[in-house]
Every structure is written in structure tokens, then in C-alpha cells.
PDB file of C-alpha atoms in Angstrom:
ATOM      1  CA  UNK H 157      35.094 185.399  42.404  1.00 93.00           C
ATOM      2  CA  UNK H 158      37.297 182.567  40.667  1.00 94.00           C
ATOM      3  CA  UNK H 159      40.902 184.175  39.465  1.00 96.00           C
ATOM      4  CA  UNK H 160      42.623 182.354  37.620  1.00 97.00           C
ATOM      5  CA  UNK H 161      46.476 184.549  36.262  1.00 96.00           C
ATOM      6  CA  UNK H 162      49.196 182.839  34.316  1.00 97.00           C
ATOM      7  CA  UNK H 163      52.473 184.588  34.991  1.00 98.00           C
ATOM      8  CA  UNK H 164      56.441 183.555  33.709  1.00 98.00           C
ATOM      9  CA  UNK H 165      56.127 183.949  30.022  1.00 98.00           C
ATOM     10  CA  UNK H 166      58.744 186.474  27.760  1.00 98.00           C
ATOM     11  CA  UNK H 167      60.835 186.172  25.271  1.00 98.00           C
ATOM     12  CA  UNK H 168      63.733 183.016  25.252  1.00 98.00           C
ATOM     13  CA  UNK H 169      66.092 181.302  22.545  1.00 98.00           C
ATOM     14  CA  UNK H 170      65.816 178.014  21.211  1.00 98.00           C
ATOM     15  CA  UNK H 171      67.048 175.287  23.814  1.00 98.00           C
ATOM     16  CA  UNK H 172      66.322 177.319  26.858  1.00 98.00           C
ATOM     17  CA  UNK H 173      63.664 176.909  30.011  1.00 98.00           C
ATOM     18  CA  UNK H 174      60.741 178.822  30.952  1.00 98.00           C
ATOM     19  CA  UNK H 175      58.686 178.397  34.595  1.00 98.00           C
ATOM     20  CA  UNK H 176      54.785 179.636  34.014  1.00 98.00           C
ATOM     21  CA  UNK H 177      52.884 179.732  37.682  1.00 98.00           C
ATOM     22  CA  UNK H 178      48.836 179.474  37.010  1.00 98.00           C
ATOM     23  CA  UNK H 179      48.086 181.622  41.073  1.00 98.00           C
ATOM     24  CA  UNK H 180      44.056 180.789  41.953  1.00 97.00           C
ATOM     25  CA  UNK H 181      41.502 182.179  43.695  1.00 95.00           C
ATOM     26  CA  UNK H 182      38.213 181.416  44.423  1.00 94.00           C
ATOM     27  CA  UNK H 183      37.620 177.724  43.847  1.00 92.00           C
ATOM     28  CA  UNK H 184      38.239 174.657  45.407  1.00 93.00           C
ATOM     29  CA  UNK H 185      41.242 173.638  44.133  1.00 93.00           C
ATOM     30  CA  UNK H 186      41.343 170.078  45.329  1.00 92.00           C
ATOM     31  CA  UNK H 187      38.180 169.109  43.284  1.00 93.00           C
ATOM     32  CA  UNK H 188      39.691 170.419  39.779  1.00 96.00           C
ATOM     33  CA  UNK H 189      41.801 169.981  36.555  1.00 97.00           C
ATOM     34  CA  UNK H 190      44.404 172.833  36.923  1.00 97.00           C
ATOM     35  CA  UNK H 191      45.063 172.915  32.684  1.00 97.00           C
ATOM     36  CA  UNK H 192      47.381 174.380  30.575  1.00 98.00           C
ATOM     37  CA  UNK H 193      47.133 175.343  27.159  1.00 98.00           C
ATOM     38  CA  UNK H 194      48.750 177.418  23.926  1.00 98.00           C
ATOM     39  CA  UNK H 195      47.142 178.832  20.638  1.00 98.00           C
ATOM     40  CA  UNK H 196      50.032 180.551  18.716  1.00 96.00           C
ATOM     41  CA  UNK H 197      49.197 182.477  15.584  1.00 91.00           C
ATOM     42  CA  UNK H 198      47.510 181.678  13.160  1.00 93.00           C
ATOM     43  CA  UNK H 199      46.613 178.289  14.782  1.00 96.00           C
ATOM     44  CA  UNK H 200      43.853 176.934  17.287  1.00 96.00           C
ATOM     45  CA  UNK H 201      44.048 175.901  20.713  1.00 96.00           C
ATOM     46  CA  UNK H 202      45.914 173.201  21.837  1.00 96.00           C
ATOM     47  CA  UNK H 203      45.564 171.611  25.470  1.00 97.00           C
ATOM     48  CA  UNK H 204      49.494 171.279  26.690  1.00 97.00           C
ATOM     49  CA  UNK H 205      49.507 169.881  29.867  1.00 97.00           C
ATOM     50  CA  UNK H 206      47.452 169.073  32.999  1.00 97.00           C
ATOM     51  CA  UNK H 207      46.819 168.060  36.233  1.00 97.00           C
ATOM     52  CA  UNK H 208      44.284 166.599  38.740  1.00 96.00           C
ATOM     53  CA  UNK H 209      45.042 168.566  42.115  1.00 95.00           C
ATOM     54  CA  UNK H 210      42.857 165.794  44.514  1.00 92.00           C
ATOM     55  CA  UNK H 211      44.828 163.236  43.042  1.00 92.00           C
ATOM     56  CA  UNK H 212      48.243 164.224  41.460  1.00 94.00           C
ATOM     57  CA  UNK H 213      47.363 162.776  38.005  1.00 95.00           C
ATOM     58  CA  UNK H 214      49.079 164.130  34.937  1.00 96.00           C
ATOM     59  CA  UNK H 215      48.987 164.998  31.819  1.00 96.00           C
ATOM     60  CA  UNK H 216      51.587 165.830  28.635  1.00 97.00           C
ATOM     61  CA  UNK H 217      50.151 166.728  24.759  1.00 97.00           C
ATOM     62  CA  UNK H 218      52.883 164.278  22.511  1.00 97.00           C
ATOM     63  CA  UNK H 219      54.702 167.326  21.416  1.00 97.00           C
ATOM     64  CA  UNK H 220      55.564 168.519  25.423  1.00 98.00           C
ATOM     65  CA  UNK H 221      56.098 165.496  26.590  1.00 98.00           C
ATOM     66  CA  UNK H 222      60.228 164.761  28.103  1.00 97.00           C
ATOM     67  CA  UNK H 223      60.118 168.720  27.851  1.00 98.00           C
ATOM     68  CA  UNK H 224      57.697 169.992  30.028  1.00 98.00           C
ATOM     69  CA  UNK H 225      56.834 169.263  33.595  1.00 98.00           C
ATOM     70  CA  UNK H 226      53.319 170.114  35.828  1.00 98.00           C
ATOM     71  CA  UNK H 227      53.451 170.754  39.322  1.00 97.00           C
ATOM     72  CA  UNK H 228      51.137 171.505  42.242  1.00 97.00           C
ATOM     73  CA  UNK H 229      51.435 173.439  44.994  1.00 96.00           C
ATOM     74  CA  UNK H 230      48.664 173.174  47.099  1.00 94.00           C
ATOM     75  CA  UNK H 231      49.018 175.003  49.775  1.00 95.00           C
ATOM     76  CA  UNK H 232      50.134 178.340  47.500  1.00 97.00           C
ATOM     77  CA  UNK H 233      47.519 177.129  45.385  1.00 97.00           C
ATOM     78  CA  UNK H 234      49.115 177.607  42.541  1.00 97.00           C
ATOM     79  CA  UNK H 235      50.105 175.360  38.954  1.00 98.00           C
ATOM     80  CA  UNK H 236      53.848 175.314  38.121  1.00 98.00           C
ATOM     81  CA  UNK H 237      54.740 174.458  34.377  1.00 98.00           C
ATOM     82  CA  UNK H 238      58.491 174.121  34.005  1.00 98.00           C
ATOM     83  CA  UNK H 239      59.638 174.003  29.912  1.00 98.00           C
ATOM     84  CA  UNK H 240      62.376 172.977  29.290  1.00 98.00           C
ATOM     85  CA  UNK H 241      64.310 172.670  25.967  1.00 98.00           C
ATOM     86  CA  UNK H 242      62.408 175.186  23.998  1.00 98.00           C
ATOM     87  CA  UNK H 243      61.624 175.387  20.621  1.00 98.00           C
ATOM     88  CA  UNK H 244      60.560 177.457  18.698  1.00 97.00           C
ATOM     89  CA  UNK H 245      56.944 175.966  17.547  1.00 97.00           C
ATOM     90  CA  UNK H 246      56.204 176.488  21.739  1.00 98.00           C
ATOM     91  CA  UNK H 247      55.564 180.448  20.847  1.00 98.00           C
ATOM     92  CA  UNK H 248      52.937 180.743  22.005  1.00 98.00           C
ATOM     93  CA  UNK H 249      50.030 182.721  24.514  1.00 98.00           C
ATOM     94  CA  UNK H 250      50.440 180.403  27.373  1.00 98.00           C
ATOM     95  CA  UNK H 251      46.849 180.186  29.553  1.00 97.00           C
ATOM     96  CA  UNK H 252      45.923 178.260  32.545  1.00 97.00           C
ATOM     97  CA  UNK H 253      42.425 177.110  32.979  1.00 98.00           C
ATOM     98  CA  UNK H 254      40.143 174.737  35.689  1.00 97.00           C
ATOM     99  CA  UNK H 255      38.330 172.292  35.122  1.00 95.00           C
ATOM    100  CA  UNK H 256      36.535 168.933  36.432  1.00 93.00           C
ATOM    101  CA  UNK H 257      35.676 166.218  34.404  1.00 89.00           C
ATOM    102  CA  UNK H 258      31.905 165.315  33.233  1.00 87.00           C
ATOM    103  CA  UNK H 259      30.736 161.936  33.403  1.00 89.00           C
ATOM    104  CA  UNK H 260      26.991 162.536  31.900  1.00 90.00           C
ATOM    105  CA  UNK H 261      29.398 164.220  28.948  1.00 88.00           C
ATOM    106  CA  UNK H 262      32.432 162.059  29.349  1.00 88.00           C
ATOM    107  CA  UNK H 263      34.129 164.945  28.474  1.00 89.00           C
ATOM    108  CA  UNK H 264      36.283 167.767  30.551  1.00 91.00           C
ATOM    109  CA  UNK H 265      34.731 170.990  30.513  1.00 94.00           C
ATOM    110  CA  UNK H 266      37.306 173.630  31.518  1.00 96.00           C
ATOM    111  CA  UNK H 267      34.341 176.841  33.395  1.00 95.00           C
ATOM    112  CA  UNK H 268      37.418 178.942  34.587  1.00 96.00           C
ATOM    113  CA  UNK H 269      39.697 180.737  32.602  1.00 97.00           C
ATOM    114  CA  UNK H 270      42.572 183.066  33.168  1.00 95.00           C
ATOM    115  CA  UNK H 271      44.882 185.535  31.297  1.00 94.00           C
ATOM    116  CA  UNK H 272      47.672 184.260  28.911  1.00 95.00           C
ATOM    117  CA  UNK H 273      51.061 185.021  29.431  1.00 98.00           C
ATOM    118  CA  UNK H 274      53.428 185.309  26.378  1.00 98.00           C
ATOM    119  CA  UNK H 275      55.996 182.689  25.790  1.00 98.00           C
ATOM    120  CA  UNK H 276      57.933 183.481  22.440  1.00 98.00           C
ATOM    121  CA  UNK H 277      60.822 181.237  21.330  1.00 98.00           C
ATOM    122  CA  UNK H 278      63.537 182.367  19.237  1.00 97.00           C
ATOM    123  CA  UNK H 279      65.941 180.196  17.239  1.00 94.00           C
TER     124      UNK H 279
END
């Protein structure tokens, strides 16, 4: 079975750091992109960052560039999101997902999702 398990969330003050981890199993890790998404109360889910496991290419949303760093430990099949200089607007449930690029539709598809981990940043 495919499994993704996000962990590392918590309650921190503004300016602090947290590291999220996404442990995976059940699929060929190197063939996928692992993405981090977040959903704040009353808001739509948004993509935060992603890493192509096979070649290491990364993506960051403008709102987190320079503050968040995504990395992958392929031996552990785990992707990390190091979050620094956290802001209250980073408060959300963070999810990780495994996806692939669909060349026919020119879009990424995310068939596998894990349960989220809550990040709360107080001001």
C-alpha cells in the first residue's frame, strides 16, 4: 500500500523554525515528485514546495522562497521541509503528496496523499 506520513508540526512563535518530514512507502520513490501543500482555515489548499526525487529539481511558492528549503533523503524515502522565519500566515495544515507529470495533459497529478500535520505560528 502507498503511504505518506507527514510529521513535525507544532506550535511556535513567529520567527522560529520547524522541520517537517514526509515518510513514504509503497511506490517507486525515484519516479515521483513529492510536494508539500498547505491549507489554512477558510482558505483553499495551496502548493508550497516540491522536489523531483529523481533529479533533485525543486519548486517553491513565492510566499516561502528564501525561508523554506525542501530536501530528500532517498535512502530513507523521506522528504523534508525546513521552515525558517515562520510567520503567522504560515499557519495551516501541511500535507505531503506524491505525484507525476502528465505529459498528455501538461499538468502534475497527485494521486497519493498523506494525512496532514498542523503548524501554528503565533505572533
